[in-house]
XYZ file of C-alpha atoms in Angstrom:
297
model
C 0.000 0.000 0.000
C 1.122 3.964 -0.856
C 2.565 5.185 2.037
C 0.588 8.405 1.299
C -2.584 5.645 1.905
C -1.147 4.186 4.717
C -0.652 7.793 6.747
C -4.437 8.708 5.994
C -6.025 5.558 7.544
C -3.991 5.906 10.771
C -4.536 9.419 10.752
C -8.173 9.167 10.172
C -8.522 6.122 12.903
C -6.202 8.153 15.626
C -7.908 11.163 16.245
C -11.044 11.375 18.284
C -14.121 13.033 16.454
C -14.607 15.461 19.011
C -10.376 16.605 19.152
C -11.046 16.672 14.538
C -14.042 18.899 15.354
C -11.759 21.719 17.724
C -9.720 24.688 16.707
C -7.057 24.325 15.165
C -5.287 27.027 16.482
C -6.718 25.794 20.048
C -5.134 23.071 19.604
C -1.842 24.756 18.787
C -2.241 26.854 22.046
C -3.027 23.959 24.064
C 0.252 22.354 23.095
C 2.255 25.442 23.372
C 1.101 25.439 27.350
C 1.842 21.864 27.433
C 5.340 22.435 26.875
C 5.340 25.371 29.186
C 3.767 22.938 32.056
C 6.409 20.190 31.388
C 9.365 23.437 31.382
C 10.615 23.378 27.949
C 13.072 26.345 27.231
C 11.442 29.160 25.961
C 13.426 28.779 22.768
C 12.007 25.565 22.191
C 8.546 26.774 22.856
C 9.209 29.828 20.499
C 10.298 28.381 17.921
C 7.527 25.148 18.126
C 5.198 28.192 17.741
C 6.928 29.616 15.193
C 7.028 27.440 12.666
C 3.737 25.954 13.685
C 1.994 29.531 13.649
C 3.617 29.111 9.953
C 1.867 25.711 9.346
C -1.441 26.978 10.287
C -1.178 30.228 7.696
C -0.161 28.238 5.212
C -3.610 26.097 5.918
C -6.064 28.740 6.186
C -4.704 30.559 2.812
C -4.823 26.823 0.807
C -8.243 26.554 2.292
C -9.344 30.362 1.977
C -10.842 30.022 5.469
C -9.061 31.251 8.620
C -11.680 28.845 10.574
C -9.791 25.520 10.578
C -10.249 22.493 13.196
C -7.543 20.484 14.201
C -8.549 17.819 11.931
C -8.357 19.871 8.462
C -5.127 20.937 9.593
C -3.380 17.864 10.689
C -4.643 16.138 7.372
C -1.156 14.594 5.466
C -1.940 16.292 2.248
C -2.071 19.036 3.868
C 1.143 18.483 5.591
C 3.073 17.107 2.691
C 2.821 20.792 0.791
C 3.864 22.332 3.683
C 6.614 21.422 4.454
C 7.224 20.817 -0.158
C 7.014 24.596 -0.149
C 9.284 25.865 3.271
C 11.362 23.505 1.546
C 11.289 25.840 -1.596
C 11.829 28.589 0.185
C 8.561 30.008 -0.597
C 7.306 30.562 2.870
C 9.985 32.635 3.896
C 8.751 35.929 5.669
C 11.106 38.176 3.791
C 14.239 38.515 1.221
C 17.669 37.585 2.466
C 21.131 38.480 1.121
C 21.263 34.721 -0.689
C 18.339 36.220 -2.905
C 14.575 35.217 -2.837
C 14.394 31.913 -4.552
C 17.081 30.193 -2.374
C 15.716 26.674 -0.882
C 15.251 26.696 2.957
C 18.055 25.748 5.564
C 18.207 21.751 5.858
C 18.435 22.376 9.850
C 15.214 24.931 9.363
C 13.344 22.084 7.889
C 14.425 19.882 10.563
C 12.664 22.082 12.998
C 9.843 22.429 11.212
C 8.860 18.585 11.093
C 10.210 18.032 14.770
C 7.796 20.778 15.262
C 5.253 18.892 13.568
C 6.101 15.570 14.538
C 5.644 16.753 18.355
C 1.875 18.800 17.767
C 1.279 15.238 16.385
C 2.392 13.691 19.663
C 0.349 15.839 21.488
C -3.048 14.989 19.440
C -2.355 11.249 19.583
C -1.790 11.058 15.914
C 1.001 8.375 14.876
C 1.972 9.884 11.636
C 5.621 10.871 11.929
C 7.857 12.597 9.328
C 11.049 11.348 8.890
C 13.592 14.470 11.001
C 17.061 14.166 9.699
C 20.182 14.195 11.915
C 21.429 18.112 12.611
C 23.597 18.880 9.200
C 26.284 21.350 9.547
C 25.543 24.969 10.911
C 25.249 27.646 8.579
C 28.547 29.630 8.056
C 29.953 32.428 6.235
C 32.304 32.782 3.617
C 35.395 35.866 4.275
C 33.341 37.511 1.694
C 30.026 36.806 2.842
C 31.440 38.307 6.091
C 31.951 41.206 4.960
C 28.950 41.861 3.093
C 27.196 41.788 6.669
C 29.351 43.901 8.109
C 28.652 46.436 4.866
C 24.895 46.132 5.240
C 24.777 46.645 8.723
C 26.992 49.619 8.973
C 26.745 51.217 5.683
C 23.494 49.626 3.908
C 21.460 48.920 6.929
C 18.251 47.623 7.243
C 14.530 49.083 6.790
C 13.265 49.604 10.011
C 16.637 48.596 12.039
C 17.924 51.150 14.934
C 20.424 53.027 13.601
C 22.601 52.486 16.683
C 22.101 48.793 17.243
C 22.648 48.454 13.486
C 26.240 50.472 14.235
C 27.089 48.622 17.529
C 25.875 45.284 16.328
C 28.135 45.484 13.018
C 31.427 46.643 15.234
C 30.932 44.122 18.019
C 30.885 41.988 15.017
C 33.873 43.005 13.321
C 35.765 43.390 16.379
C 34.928 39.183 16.561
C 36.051 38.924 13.091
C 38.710 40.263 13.284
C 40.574 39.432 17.188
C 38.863 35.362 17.049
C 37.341 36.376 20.639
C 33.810 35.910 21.508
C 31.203 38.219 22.680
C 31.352 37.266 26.532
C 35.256 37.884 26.262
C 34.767 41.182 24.143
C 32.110 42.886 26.731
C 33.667 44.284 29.389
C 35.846 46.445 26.852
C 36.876 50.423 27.523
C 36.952 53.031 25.136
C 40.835 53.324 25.866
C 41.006 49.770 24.846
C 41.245 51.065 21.632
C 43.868 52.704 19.744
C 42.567 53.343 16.231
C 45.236 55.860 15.040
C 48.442 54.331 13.357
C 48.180 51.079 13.406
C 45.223 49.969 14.992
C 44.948 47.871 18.161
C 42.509 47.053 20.804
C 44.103 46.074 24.255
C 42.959 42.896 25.473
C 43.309 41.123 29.080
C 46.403 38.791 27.441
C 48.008 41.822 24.783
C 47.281 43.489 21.904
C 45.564 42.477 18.985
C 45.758 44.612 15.535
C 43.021 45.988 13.645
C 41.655 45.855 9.835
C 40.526 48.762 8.164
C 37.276 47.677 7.755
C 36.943 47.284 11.743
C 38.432 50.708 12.256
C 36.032 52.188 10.639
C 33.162 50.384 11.689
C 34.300 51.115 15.310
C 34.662 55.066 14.218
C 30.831 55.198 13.129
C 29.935 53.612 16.529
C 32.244 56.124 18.536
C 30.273 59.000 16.768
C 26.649 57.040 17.638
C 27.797 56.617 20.774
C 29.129 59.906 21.688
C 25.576 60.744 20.761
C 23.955 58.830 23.465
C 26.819 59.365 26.477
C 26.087 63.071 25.617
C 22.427 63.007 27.027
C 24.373 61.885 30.380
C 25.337 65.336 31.123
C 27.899 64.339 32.989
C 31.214 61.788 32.791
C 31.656 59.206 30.445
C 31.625 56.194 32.387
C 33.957 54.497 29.039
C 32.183 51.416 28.440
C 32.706 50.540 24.468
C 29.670 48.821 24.369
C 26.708 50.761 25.936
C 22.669 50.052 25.893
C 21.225 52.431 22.795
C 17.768 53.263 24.901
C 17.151 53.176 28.258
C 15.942 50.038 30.533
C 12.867 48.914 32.248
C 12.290 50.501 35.050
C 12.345 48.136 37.560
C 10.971 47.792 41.223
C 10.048 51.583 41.264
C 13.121 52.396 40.488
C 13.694 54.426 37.074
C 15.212 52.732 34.277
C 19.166 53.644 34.085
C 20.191 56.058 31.568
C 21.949 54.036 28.849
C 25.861 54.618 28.858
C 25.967 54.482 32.930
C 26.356 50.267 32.323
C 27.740 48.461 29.822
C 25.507 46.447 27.640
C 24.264 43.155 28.904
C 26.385 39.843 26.930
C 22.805 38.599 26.178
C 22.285 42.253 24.634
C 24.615 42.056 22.521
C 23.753 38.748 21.319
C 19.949 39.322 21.072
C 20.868 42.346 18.736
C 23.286 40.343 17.093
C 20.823 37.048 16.652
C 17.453 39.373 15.409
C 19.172 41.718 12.657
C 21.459 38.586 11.288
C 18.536 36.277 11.397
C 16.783 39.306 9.053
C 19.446 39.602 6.771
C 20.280 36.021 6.130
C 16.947 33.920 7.246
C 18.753 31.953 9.803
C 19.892 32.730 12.874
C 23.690 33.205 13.242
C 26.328 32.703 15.896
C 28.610 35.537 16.233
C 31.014 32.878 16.600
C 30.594 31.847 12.731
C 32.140 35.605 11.937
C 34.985 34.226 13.515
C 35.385 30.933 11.607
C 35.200 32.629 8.384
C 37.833 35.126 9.089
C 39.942 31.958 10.225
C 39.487 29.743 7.311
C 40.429 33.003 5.038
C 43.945 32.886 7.201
């Protein structure tokens, strides 16, 4: 027997008449509050509701109805040109640098039917897509590298802060271009730096030189942040890498005027994480900025 046959006579003897008959995006936030009661991560839940969410559009617009029960939507048809058109990159939310008709990420569609495969789970369905093993993590070329650091300094992006944009591209060149990571990069003074001559930023274990490119990324950055430490009206406390809007205020106490802390390591990679997941439709490590400038060397 078809396998496609197979998958909708188990599908159509698993689920109950009365779970077919419910919401279908009920059911979706039943199971997003069943992995909150058995403590998934929050990335896990966000993402199992991302792609999901995803699922479910891509439902109501094949059906023309935004009124869908659990059933309709869990149907393997259904299912099947799904995932046949993430796959083709036609669901993706917006253009990326690799152009708009590029194919999806393998490890994208991985999370999309472990996604699936665990909603299933959930509604006692025993249909299961095939997941495959993790493939390699997305990387950058030297020249691919580059390009980001271009677009997010120079090019920038519609809608994007023009400061985060700045900070987010030096923090990022500055990772390029000394092989350190964010956590070791945070703590970092303005006097760290030394970008006249031959530039050089002064870390804990010596001196590490500077590109070009990187010196003047970190000049536009000095100039943004000038900007900001300016509204201090007072000393510059000297942290390279300060907030770009003040905090939450917190307890009753008012938020604290950005520039009087440094910026948070999880700032700097949340910033990082949501403008290079816009650019390139995948999230990226900062990390991967500094494999690419090492497989150049």
């Amino acid at each position: 027997m078809h396998l496609a046959v197979i998958r909708e006579n188990l599908y159509a003897h698993a689920m109950s008449a009365r779970e077919a008959r419910s919401s279908a995006s009920d059911a979706i936030d039943d199971f997003t509050r069943h992995l909150a009661d058995r403590q998934f991560a929050s990335t896990t839940r966000r993402i199992r509701r991302h792609f999901l969410d995803e699922y479910l559009h891509h439902a109501q617009q094949a059906t023309g109805t935004p009124q869908l029960t659990a059933g309709e939507l869990m149907d393997p048809a259904r299912t099947d040109a799904w995932l046949a058109e993430a796959a083709a990159g036609k669901l993706r939310a917006r253009n990326t640098f690799r152009g708009p008709g590029a194919a999806a990420y393998p490890n994208s569609m991985r999370v999309r039917i472990d996604s699936y495969n665990a909603l299933a789970r959930f509604l006692g369905l025993p249909d299961r897509r095939d997941s495959q093993p993790p493939a390699r993590g997305f990387y950058l070329t030297p020249a691919d590298t580059q390009r980001v650091l271009y677009d997010l300094t120079v090019r920038r992006l519609p809608h994007a802060n023009v400061a985060i944009a700045l900070r987010t591209g030096a923090v990022a060149a500055m990772v390029a271009d000394t092989g350190r990571g964010v956590p070791e990069l945070a703590g970092l003074k303005v006097g760290s730096l030394h970008l006249d001559g031959q530039p050089r930023v002064e870390l804990t274990d010596g001196s590490c030189q500077l590109g070009a490119a990187t010196t003047a990324i970190l000049n536009r950055w000095l100039e943004a942040r000038a900007e900001i430490i300016a509204e201090l009206e007072g000393s510059d406390p000297g942290h390279l890498w300060i907030p770009t809007k003040p905090g939450r205020p917190r307890g009753g106490v008012p938020a604290v005027k950005p520039g009087l802390a440094p910026a948070a390591v999880r700032t700097l990679h949340a910033a990082h994480r949501t403008l290079l997941s816009r650019m390139l439709g995948t999230p990226l490590r900062p990390g991967a900025l500094r494999a690419a400038t090492q497989r150049s060397n």
